[in-house]
Each structure stands twice: as C-alpha cells, then as structure tokens.
C-alpha cells in the first residue's frame, strides 16, 4: 500500500521512511517557505484496508453489494459550492432507499486509491495541499485513509437499500437522482468511474438557483437518453451548446410522436364513413399518407424539410403536457412578457403570444425554437439570420429558459414510476 500512497502524493511528498512498522510521510505544505509537516501511520493502518472490501463487488469504480451502492461523483459543474462540502441525505417515500452524497467512505476510498493509483493515475488535489487543510482538524492519530479522504475531497453518492437490490436498480435510482440534483441546483453531478473536471454552469429558471432545500428522493424513473442531454446543458458554459442540448431532448422524441400520430391518423381514417377498404383509391391514399409519415421518421437530419421538422416539434410540444399555464408558472411574468414582446434579434424568430389558442401557441413555439436552432447550426456567411458567437450570446441566452421549461416537461411526462 505504501507505493500507492507515495504515487498519490506526488510532488507534495518531500520524503517518506518506514521504520519499526511506522510510515512517516514528510509533506510540503508551503512551497514558498518550504514548510513541511510529518504524518505518522502504523503498519496496521496500512494493512487494515484489505479487510474493508470483504462482501463488496466492483463494476468499474461502482462499489456495491446486495443492499449498498457507492459511486464517485464527477462534478462537471459546480454552481453552488456548499453542495460538495455539506452532505445531502434523503429517503424514498416508502423509506426503502436512503441516498447520501458526501465524502467517500473508508472502504470506497481504499478501493479508489488502489484502483486508480495502481493504473498510473493521480489524485490531483493532493498536489495542492495547503496550510488550511492542516487546520481542518487535528491530524495527530487520524487514520491514513481518513486523512487522505478528507484532504482530497473525493465525493461519492451512497444508496442504501432495506432489501436485496440489483445493480441495475441502483443505477436507475442514481440516474434519477442526478436529474433531480441538476434540476434543483443547476449543477451536474454525473456518477462514473473517474473524477474529471469542473466548469461553470448555466443561468437558471426563476426560483431555481441553489434550491437545495427542496430536493426530494425521486419518485420517477427518467429516460437516461433525455437526462444526459439535460446534464450536458447544465454542465456547458457555451450558450449555443446549451440550446442544442435541450433541442436534442425534443428531437429524440420525433420518432415516437410520429408513430403515435400515424396510428391515430389510420385509426381515425379507417373508421370514417368515407373510407372503404373495397375502394382502391381510398386504400391507395391511406397507404401514401402512411408511407409519407414513416419516411419522415426514417429521414436523417439533412433530408428533413423545415415544414416536417417544425410539425414534429409542434407534435412533441403538444403531446408531452406542455401547456400555457405551465409555461406561465415556470417562466414567470418577466420572461413571459419578454417572449411576448420580442422577436429573436439575430434570426427574426417571432414573438410568443400566450393569449392565442393552444394550437397556435404550440405552432409559434415550434417555429421560434426551430428558427433559433437553424441560426446556430447553419452559419453560411450569406445567411443574415445566423448566430454569431459572442455578438449574439446575450440574445441566445434569453432563449434557454423557454426551451429548458419545455424540455423539463418532456422529461417528466415521459418518465415512469421508479418502483
């Protein structure tokens, strides 16, 4: 175990010695003054980790048993620092699962150290140990694993179950929790096998910033295809990437909606008095319409016409519980007023008047969203209705809350019971 610790400490380690079954680490805590501190740990402390892992299994760096699951948090964005430094704990409604996000457990950190460092990795924060880290607590007598765990700040998610639970179920719960966290605190916490990077997150909808106190254990199982796009939006600091990530949530549902709409059309058509299965013309017209709709669902992005894609957007918006009242509640008076009074200046996308009837509002929403999307994607110099980085970012950022509100309703409406 000594070699793992030595590799992990990197340049912060001035020297180490092993004498009389005691490991002494001389740590550099101030490069300007060359100030060092000594840490002493017994051989028993180094050896005890091997006994911690009994009864656990590994899937990458996902530690689990029949009633326990722990995985490192990849903090892609960190808009609210206290989320990391204060633990979050919540229970499911039935009380059968308990979730906690906090410093890694001793058993997990032992595995983390062993697996990551032995593969040539390095815990980067150990190269930046400061005097402040030493003042957090009296390290005399602390366990080696405990000290490293606190110093590095490795954060994990832990889920404890009352009864036997499959790894797949644990993963489903962790995915739903990642969406709930992103929704409430505008920070993405992705659960994976590595801890990678920090970035600034995005601006939020009204009343949503740092909404830690309202986080509850998720009741729904969300589609990970959609929540991944949502997390990508939250983690990105680029407004065009944010918009397109949200657009992909709507686009992902095109096939499903077109299929449902085609089934509805066929059912209605064959049941009408004017249709006769004995009339070749009636049957031929029905076949042509179905083929046209199926062809649309199989078309790639390049072959979709504007009319087809706008109609698909309208169908998605109208079928997933998006309503004028919901938009008014989520967006708030100021944003609703903005969308009702302003075209999008860089592409001319039209205003949204919520006093119109539902069908008109859905059509206007689809048109505005699609026009903005095209202005981002198509950047030919002769195209006057195009998005220009930096120049148009403030205007584009105003469109994010509208698309975010619609995307969230799609994510929620497409979810199923987690139990």
Short mmCIF file of C-alpha atoms in Angstrom, two decimals:
data_model
loop_
_atom_site.label_atom_id
_atom_site.label_comp_id
_atom_site.label_asym_id
_atom_site.label_seq_id
_atom_site.Cartn_x
_atom_site.Cartn_y
_atom_site.Cartn_z
CA UNK A 1 0.00 0.00 0.00
CA UNK A 2 2.94 2.33 0.63
CA UNK A 3 3.69 2.68 -3.08
CA UNK A 4 0.10 3.74 -3.80
CA UNK A 5 0.29 6.50 -1.19
CA UNK A 6 3.67 7.66 -2.47
CA UNK A 7 2.39 7.89 -6.06
CA UNK A 8 -0.78 9.66 -4.96
CA UNK A 9 1.03 12.37 -3.03
CA UNK A 10 3.25 13.22 -5.99
CA UNK A 11 5.17 16.46 -5.64
CA UNK A 12 3.62 17.22 -2.25
CA UNK A 13 5.64 14.38 -0.75
CA UNK A 14 9.11 15.51 0.29
CA UNK A 15 10.19 12.13 1.61
CA UNK A 16 8.99 9.03 3.39
CA UNK A 17 10.51 6.43 5.65
CA UNK A 18 9.36 3.10 7.07
CA UNK A 19 10.89 2.22 10.42
CA UNK A 20 9.67 -0.09 13.20
CA UNK A 21 6.42 -0.71 11.30
CA UNK A 22 5.69 3.03 11.17
CA UNK A 23 5.28 5.00 7.93
CA UNK A 24 6.42 8.63 8.15
CA UNK A 25 5.34 10.99 5.37
CA UNK A 26 7.02 14.40 5.12
CA UNK A 27 4.52 16.64 3.28
CA UNK A 28 5.32 20.00 1.68
CA UNK A 29 2.51 22.40 2.61
CA UNK A 30 4.07 25.74 1.57
CA UNK A 31 6.37 25.83 -1.45
CA UNK A 32 7.35 29.45 -0.79
CA UNK A 33 8.62 28.84 2.74
CA UNK A 34 9.39 25.12 2.24
CA UNK A 35 7.32 24.40 5.35
CA UNK A 36 6.66 20.69 5.88
CA UNK A 37 4.63 18.52 8.21
CA UNK A 38 5.14 14.91 9.25
CA UNK A 39 2.41 12.29 9.25
CA UNK A 40 2.94 9.01 11.09
CA UNK A 41 0.91 5.87 10.38
CA UNK A 42 1.30 2.35 11.66
CA UNK A 43 1.71 -0.75 9.52
CA UNK A 44 -1.60 -2.00 10.92
CA UNK A 45 -3.26 1.07 9.40
CA UNK A 46 -1.80 0.27 6.01
CA UNK A 47 -2.90 -3.34 6.20
CA UNK A 48 -6.41 -2.86 7.54
CA UNK A 49 -7.85 -1.75 4.19
CA UNK A 50 -7.72 -5.26 2.81
CA UNK A 51 -10.36 -6.32 5.31
CA UNK A 52 -12.70 -3.46 4.43
CA UNK A 53 -13.64 -4.71 0.98
CA UNK A 54 -14.98 -8.13 2.00
CA UNK A 55 -18.54 -8.64 0.78
CA UNK A 56 -18.41 -5.92 -1.86
CA UNK A 57 -18.23 -6.16 -5.64
CA UNK A 58 -16.89 -3.72 -8.21
CA UNK A 59 -18.29 -2.56 -11.54
CA UNK A 60 -15.58 -0.17 -12.71
CA UNK A 61 -15.43 2.11 -9.67
CA UNK A 62 -19.01 1.39 -8.68
CA UNK A 63 -18.86 -0.34 -5.31
CA UNK A 64 -21.92 -2.41 -4.49
CA UNK A 65 -23.44 -5.27 -2.56
CA UNK A 66 -26.97 -6.61 -2.42
CA UNK A 67 -28.07 -3.64 -0.26
CA UNK A 68 -25.43 -0.98 -0.90
CA UNK A 69 -24.19 1.14 -3.79
CA UNK A 70 -21.44 3.78 -3.87
CA UNK A 71 -20.04 5.62 -6.85
CA UNK A 72 -17.77 8.66 -7.26
CA UNK A 73 -19.29 11.95 -8.31
CA UNK A 74 -17.95 13.60 -11.43
CA UNK A 75 -18.65 17.22 -10.63
CA UNK A 76 -18.92 18.65 -14.13
CA UNK A 77 -20.28 21.98 -12.94
CA UNK A 78 -20.27 23.50 -9.53
CA UNK A 79 -22.55 26.48 -9.31
CA UNK A 80 -23.10 26.09 -5.58
CA UNK A 81 -20.01 25.04 -3.62
CA UNK A 82 -21.76 24.06 -0.32
CA UNK A 83 -23.36 21.12 -2.14
CA UNK A 84 -19.95 19.45 -2.08
CA UNK A 85 -18.95 20.37 1.44
CA UNK A 86 -22.20 19.62 3.22
CA UNK A 87 -23.73 16.22 2.85
CA UNK A 88 -27.13 15.73 1.25
CA UNK A 89 -29.30 12.95 2.64
CA UNK A 90 -32.82 11.93 1.61
CA UNK A 91 -35.05 8.90 1.75
CA UNK A 92 -37.56 7.49 -0.72
CA UNK A 93 -41.24 7.98 0.08
CA UNK A 94 -41.57 4.35 1.17
CA UNK A 95 -38.36 4.54 3.18
CA UNK A 96 -36.85 1.58 1.35
CA UNK A 97 -33.90 3.56 -0.05
CA UNK A 98 -31.65 6.16 1.56
CA UNK A 99 -29.46 8.44 -0.56
CA UNK A 100 -26.43 10.36 0.66
CA UNK A 101 -23.86 12.49 -1.12
CA UNK A 102 -20.80 13.31 0.98
CA UNK A 103 -17.15 12.43 1.43
CA UNK A 104 -16.26 8.93 0.29
CA UNK A 105 -16.49 6.09 2.78
CA UNK A 106 -13.28 4.50 4.01
CA UNK A 107 -13.95 1.30 2.07
CA UNK A 108 -14.62 3.19 -1.16
CA UNK A 109 -11.59 5.43 -0.78
CA UNK A 110 -9.37 2.42 -0.18
CA UNK A 111 -10.57 0.93 -3.46
CA UNK A 112 -10.34 4.30 -5.19
CA UNK A 113 -6.74 4.69 -4.11
CA UNK A 114 -5.83 1.13 -5.01
CA UNK A 115 -7.56 1.00 -8.42
CA UNK A 116 -6.84 4.49 -9.74
CA UNK A 117 -3.32 4.96 -8.48
CA UNK A 118 -2.22 1.44 -9.44
CA UNK A 119 -3.25 2.18 -13.02
CA UNK A 120 -0.95 5.18 -13.21
CA UNK A 121 -3.49 7.81 -12.19
CA UNK A 122 -3.01 10.56 -9.67
CA UNK A 123 -5.34 12.37 -7.28
CA UNK A 124 -4.57 15.87 -8.48
CA UNK A 125 -5.76 17.74 -5.40
CA UNK A 126 -3.07 16.03 -3.35
CA UNK A 127 -0.55 18.15 -5.23
CA UNK A 128 -2.13 21.28 -3.79
CA UNK A 129 -2.36 20.58 -0.07
CA UNK A 130 -2.40 23.90 1.76
CA UNK A 131 -1.91 25.01 5.33
CA UNK A 132 -5.69 25.35 5.51
CA UNK A 133 -6.07 21.61 5.00
CA UNK A 134 -3.97 21.03 8.09
CA UNK A 135 -6.17 23.32 10.17
CA UNK A 136 -9.39 21.47 9.37
CA UNK A 137 -8.75 19.07 12.22
CA UNK A 138 -6.01 17.70 14.46
CA UNK A 139 -4.37 15.07 12.26
CA UNK A 140 -2.43 13.52 15.10
CA UNK A 141 -3.79 10.00 15.40
CA UNK A 142 -6.03 10.22 12.30
CA UNK A 143 -6.13 7.17 10.07
CA UNK A 144 -4.20 7.43 6.83
CA UNK A 145 -7.27 6.65 4.77
CA UNK A 146 -9.36 9.16 6.76
CA UNK A 147 -6.79 11.91 6.27
CA UNK A 148 -6.39 11.28 2.55
CA UNK A 149 -10.16 11.09 2.13
CA UNK A 150 -10.73 14.47 3.77
CA UNK A 151 -7.74 16.16 2.15
CA UNK A 152 -8.62 15.14 -1.38
CA UNK A 153 -12.30 15.89 -1.02
CA UNK A 154 -13.35 12.85 -3.04
CA UNK A 155 -17.15 12.89 -3.04
CA UNK A 156 -19.40 9.88 -3.58
CA UNK A 157 -23.05 9.02 -3.78
CA UNK A 158 -24.23 6.24 -1.50
CA UNK A 159 -27.55 4.44 -1.77
CA UNK A 160 -28.58 2.01 0.97
CA UNK A 161 -31.49 -0.38 0.46
CA UNK A 162 -33.64 -2.17 3.03
CA UNK A 163 -33.86 -5.28 0.89
CA UNK A 164 -31.83 -7.01 -1.80
CA UNK A 165 -31.46 -4.78 -4.85
CA UNK A 166 -29.88 -5.37 -8.25
CA UNK A 167 -27.03 -3.27 -9.58
CA UNK A 168 -29.28 -2.21 -12.46
CA UNK A 169 -31.86 -0.86 -10.00
CA UNK A 170 -29.17 1.08 -8.14
CA UNK A 171 -28.05 2.59 -11.45
CA UNK A 172 -31.62 3.59 -12.31
CA UNK A 173 -32.00 5.36 -8.98
CA UNK A 174 -28.65 7.15 -9.32
CA UNK A 175 -29.61 8.38 -12.80
CA UNK A 176 -32.89 9.79 -11.50
CA UNK A 177 -31.09 11.45 -8.60
CA UNK A 178 -28.59 13.07 -10.98
CA UNK A 179 -31.50 14.71 -12.80
CA UNK A 180 -33.11 15.87 -9.55
CA UNK A 181 -29.81 17.46 -8.46
CA UNK A 182 -29.31 19.14 -11.84
CA UNK A 183 -32.88 20.44 -11.73
CA UNK A 184 -32.63 22.00 -8.28
CA UNK A 185 -29.06 23.29 -8.00
CA UNK A 186 -28.08 23.90 -11.67
CA UNK A 187 -25.02 21.74 -11.20
CA UNK A 188 -24.34 18.43 -12.88
CA UNK A 189 -23.23 15.53 -10.74
CA UNK A 190 -22.51 12.62 -13.03
CA UNK A 191 -21.81 9.28 -11.45
CA UNK A 192 -18.98 7.48 -13.22
CA UNK A 193 -15.61 5.83 -12.76
CA UNK A 194 -13.49 8.97 -12.89
CA UNK A 195 -13.46 12.46 -11.46
CA UNK A 196 -12.63 14.74 -14.34
CA UNK A 197 -13.19 18.48 -14.32
CA UNK A 198 -15.11 21.47 -13.01
CA UNK A 199 -16.89 24.03 -15.13
CA UNK A 200 -19.29 26.86 -14.52
CA UNK A 201 -22.93 26.01 -15.06
CA UNK A 202 -25.74 27.88 -16.75
CA UNK A 203 -28.17 30.54 -15.67
CA UNK A 204 -31.33 29.14 -14.18
CA UNK A 205 -35.07 29.48 -14.33
CA UNK A 206 -36.70 31.79 -11.77
CA UNK A 207 -36.56 30.44 -8.21
CA UNK A 208 -34.38 27.51 -9.23
CA UNK A 209 -30.86 28.67 -8.28
CA UNK A 210 -29.32 26.66 -5.43
CA UNK A 211 -32.66 25.12 -4.50
CA UNK A 212 -31.02 22.55 -2.22
CA UNK A 213 -33.67 22.55 0.49
CA UNK A 214 -36.40 21.35 -1.89
CA UNK A 215 -34.55 18.26 -3.14
CA UNK A 216 -36.52 15.08 -2.55
CA UNK A 217 -35.84 11.45 -3.36
CA UNK A 218 -37.05 10.87 -6.95
CA UNK A 219 -40.35 9.06 -7.47
CA UNK A 220 -39.88 8.60 -11.22
CA UNK A 221 -37.50 6.71 -13.48
CA UNK A 222 -36.34 9.18 -16.11
CA UNK A 223 -35.14 8.29 -19.60
CA UNK A 224 -31.34 8.48 -19.40
CA UNK A 225 -31.17 9.49 -23.07
CA UNK A 226 -33.04 12.67 -22.16
CA UNK A 227 -31.39 13.33 -18.80
CA UNK A 228 -27.93 13.02 -20.36
CA UNK A 229 -28.79 15.84 -22.75
CA UNK A 230 -30.19 17.83 -19.84
CA UNK A 231 -26.99 17.31 -17.82
CA UNK A 232 -24.95 18.32 -20.85
CA UNK A 233 -26.88 21.57 -20.97
CA UNK A 234 -26.33 22.23 -17.27
CA UNK A 235 -22.60 21.49 -17.48
CA UNK A 236 -21.87 23.59 -20.54
CA UNK A 237 -20.73 27.21 -20.31
CA UNK A 238 -21.41 27.79 -24.02
CA UNK A 239 -24.92 29.07 -24.77
CA UNK A 240 -25.14 27.50 -28.23
CA UNK A 241 -24.22 24.10 -26.76
CA UNK A 242 -26.82 24.63 -24.03
CA UNK A 243 -29.54 25.37 -26.60
CA UNK A 244 -28.68 22.43 -28.84
CA UNK A 245 -28.51 20.01 -25.90
CA UNK A 246 -32.06 20.97 -24.97
CA UNK A 247 -33.15 20.80 -28.61
CA UNK A 248 -31.90 17.21 -28.75
CA UNK A 249 -34.37 16.33 -25.99
CA UNK A 250 -37.26 17.38 -28.24
CA UNK A 251 -35.64 15.84 -31.31
CA UNK A 252 -35.18 12.50 -29.53
CA UNK A 253 -38.96 12.12 -29.32
CA UNK A 254 -39.66 12.71 -33.03
CA UNK A 255 -39.94 9.03 -34.00
CA UNK A 256 -42.20 8.13 -31.10
CA UNK A 257 -44.54 11.04 -31.71
CA UNK A 258 -44.72 10.50 -35.48
CA UNK A 259 -45.56 6.81 -34.92
CA UNK A 260 -48.28 7.67 -32.42
CA UNK A 261 -49.68 10.33 -34.73
CA UNK A 262 -49.68 7.90 -37.68
CA UNK A 263 -51.56 5.27 -35.66
CA UNK A 264 -54.09 7.90 -34.62
CA UNK A 265 -54.49 9.00 -38.23
CA UNK A 266 -55.00 5.46 -39.54
CA UNK A 267 -57.48 4.58 -36.78
CA UNK A 268 -59.49 7.70 -37.45
CA UNK A 269 -59.32 7.32 -41.24
CA UNK A 270 -60.39 3.69 -41.50
CA UNK A 271 -63.23 4.34 -39.07
CA UNK A 272 -64.67 7.22 -41.06
CA UNK A 273 -67.80 6.75 -43.18
CA UNK A 274 -65.98 7.98 -46.30
CA UNK A 275 -63.36 5.21 -46.17
CA UNK A 276 -63.99 1.84 -47.82
CA UNK A 277 -61.49 -0.96 -47.88
CA UNK A 278 -63.14 -2.07 -51.12
CA UNK A 279 -62.32 1.22 -52.83
CA UNK A 280 -58.79 1.06 -54.34
CA UNK A 281 -58.47 4.86 -54.35
CA UNK A 282 -59.28 5.14 -50.63
CA UNK A 283 -56.79 2.40 -49.76
CA UNK A 284 -54.12 3.87 -52.02
CA UNK A 285 -54.49 7.34 -50.49
CA UNK A 286 -54.21 5.84 -46.99
CA UNK A 287 -51.07 3.91 -47.96
CA UNK A 288 -49.48 7.04 -49.47
CA UNK A 289 -50.12 9.02 -46.29
CA UNK A 290 -48.69 6.27 -44.06
CA UNK A 291 -45.62 5.87 -46.29
CA UNK A 292 -45.05 9.63 -46.18
CA UNK A 293 -45.23 9.65 -42.38
CA UNK A 294 -43.00 6.59 -42.00
CA UNK A 295 -40.49 8.07 -44.41
CA UNK A 296 -40.36 11.19 -42.27
CA UNK A 297 -39.47 9.17 -39.17
CA UNK A 298 -36.69 7.43 -41.10
CA UNK A 299 -35.24 10.57 -42.68
CA UNK A 300 -31.92 11.81 -41.35
CA UNK A 301 -31.47 15.41 -40.22
CA UNK A 302 -30.12 16.55 -43.57
CA UNK A 303 -33.19 15.37 -45.53
CA UNK A 304 -35.83 16.81 -43.22
CA UNK A 305 -37.59 19.82 -44.67
CA UNK A 306 -38.38 22.81 -42.48
CA UNK A 307 -42.08 22.07 -42.60
CA UNK A 308 -41.61 18.46 -41.47
CA UNK A 309 -39.33 19.31 -38.57
CA UNK A 310 -41.46 22.22 -37.36
CA UNK A 311 -44.51 19.94 -37.44
CA UNK A 312 -42.59 17.28 -35.49
CA UNK A 313 -41.61 19.89 -32.90
CA UNK A 314 -45.22 21.04 -32.65
CA UNK A 315 -46.39 17.48 -32.07
CA UNK A 316 -43.77 16.85 -29.39
CA UNK A 317 -44.62 20.08 -27.59
CA UNK A 318 -48.36 19.43 -27.71
CA UNK A 319 -48.20 15.75 -26.66
CA UNK A 320 -45.97 16.00 -23.60
CA UNK A 321 -48.01 18.06 -21.22
CA UNK A 322 -46.65 21.44 -22.27
CA UNK A 323 -49.36 23.99 -21.58
CA UNK A 324 -49.71 27.75 -21.48
CA UNK A 325 -50.44 27.66 -17.76
CA UNK A 326 -47.35 25.54 -17.05
CA UNK A 327 -45.13 27.83 -19.11
CA UNK A 328 -46.52 30.89 -17.32
CA UNK A 329 -45.92 29.29 -13.92
CA UNK A 330 -42.40 28.06 -14.67
CA UNK A 331 -41.11 31.04 -16.61
CA UNK A 332 -42.68 33.80 -14.54
CA UNK A 333 -44.14 37.12 -15.55
CA UNK A 334 -40.93 38.82 -16.72
CA UNK A 335 -39.86 36.06 -19.12
CA UNK A 336 -43.39 35.60 -20.48
CA UNK A 337 -43.50 39.34 -21.13
CA UNK A 338 -40.13 39.19 -22.88
CA UNK A 339 -41.16 36.35 -25.23
CA UNK A 340 -44.44 38.12 -25.96
CA UNK A 341 -42.79 41.43 -26.86
CA UNK A 342 -39.50 40.47 -28.55
CA UNK A 343 -38.50 38.69 -31.71
CA UNK A 344 -35.10 36.97 -31.54
CA UNK A 345 -32.90 39.75 -32.86
CA UNK A 346 -30.26 37.70 -34.68
CA UNK A 347 -32.66 35.44 -36.62
CA UNK A 348 -36.07 37.12 -36.56
CA UNK A 349 -37.87 34.29 -34.74
CA UNK A 350 -41.33 35.61 -33.89
CA UNK A 351 -42.93 36.54 -30.59
CA UNK A 352 -44.91 34.08 -28.45
CA UNK A 353 -48.37 35.35 -27.56
CA UNK A 354 -49.86 33.09 -24.87
CA UNK A 355 -53.27 34.68 -25.30
CA UNK A 356 -53.73 32.71 -28.53
CA UNK A 357 -55.36 29.27 -28.51
CA UNK A 358 -53.26 26.21 -27.73
CA UNK A 359 -52.67 25.05 -31.30
CA UNK A 360 -51.43 28.48 -32.37
CA UNK A 361 -49.16 28.78 -29.35
CA UNK A 362 -47.65 25.33 -29.98
CA UNK A 363 -47.06 26.22 -33.63
CA UNK A 364 -45.43 29.53 -32.65
CA UNK A 365 -43.21 27.81 -30.08
CA UNK A 366 -42.09 25.24 -32.65
CA UNK A 367 -41.38 27.97 -35.21
CA UNK A 368 -39.36 30.09 -32.76
CA UNK A 369 -37.33 27.15 -31.46
CA UNK A 370 -36.64 25.79 -34.94
CA UNK A 371 -35.62 29.19 -36.31
CA UNK A 372 -33.15 29.73 -33.47
CA UNK A 373 -31.78 26.21 -33.92
CA UNK A 374 -31.19 26.83 -37.64
CA UNK A 375 -29.45 30.12 -36.92
CA UNK A 376 -26.98 28.25 -34.67
CA UNK A 377 -26.42 25.24 -36.94
CA UNK A 378 -26.29 26.97 -40.33
CA UNK A 379 -23.52 29.57 -40.38
CA UNK A 380 -23.02 30.37 -44.06
CA UNK A 381 -21.72 33.92 -44.45
CA UNK A 382 -24.53 34.85 -46.85
CA UNK A 383 -27.12 33.81 -44.27
CA UNK A 384 -28.13 37.00 -42.50
CA UNK A 385 -30.24 35.07 -39.98
CA UNK A 386 -27.34 33.31 -38.33
CA UNK A 387 -25.98 33.19 -34.84
CA UNK A 388 -22.63 34.93 -34.42
CA UNK A 389 -20.62 33.80 -31.37
CA UNK A 390 -20.01 36.47 -28.73
CA UNK A 391 -22.10 39.08 -30.56
CA UNK A 392 -25.39 37.18 -30.18
CA UNK A 393 -24.75 35.21 -26.98
CA UNK A 394 -26.74 37.54 -24.73
CA UNK A 395 -29.77 37.27 -27.02
CA UNK A 396 -29.44 33.49 -27.31
CA UNK A 397 -29.16 33.08 -23.54
CA UNK A 398 -32.67 34.58 -23.29
CA UNK A 399 -34.00 31.60 -25.29
CA UNK A 400 -32.57 28.96 -22.91
CA UNK A 401 -35.24 29.24 -20.16
CA UNK A 402 -38.08 28.76 -22.66
CA UNK A 403 -36.55 25.62 -24.17
CA UNK A 404 -35.47 24.38 -20.74
CA UNK A 405 -39.02 24.67 -19.39
CA UNK A 406 -40.37 22.69 -22.37
CA UNK A 407 -37.60 20.07 -22.11
CA UNK A 408 -38.24 19.52 -18.39
CA UNK A 409 -41.92 18.88 -19.04
CA UNK A 410 -40.98 16.33 -21.71
CA UNK A 411 -38.56 14.59 -19.32
CA UNK A 412 -41.19 14.49 -16.58
CA UNK A 413 -44.03 13.40 -18.86
CA UNK A 414 -42.03 10.57 -20.42
CA UNK A 415 -40.90 9.18 -17.03
CA UNK A 416 -42.36 6.09 -15.38
CA UNK A 417 -42.75 5.01 -11.78
CA UNK A 418 -39.36 4.22 -10.25
CA UNK A 419 -40.73 1.39 -8.13
#
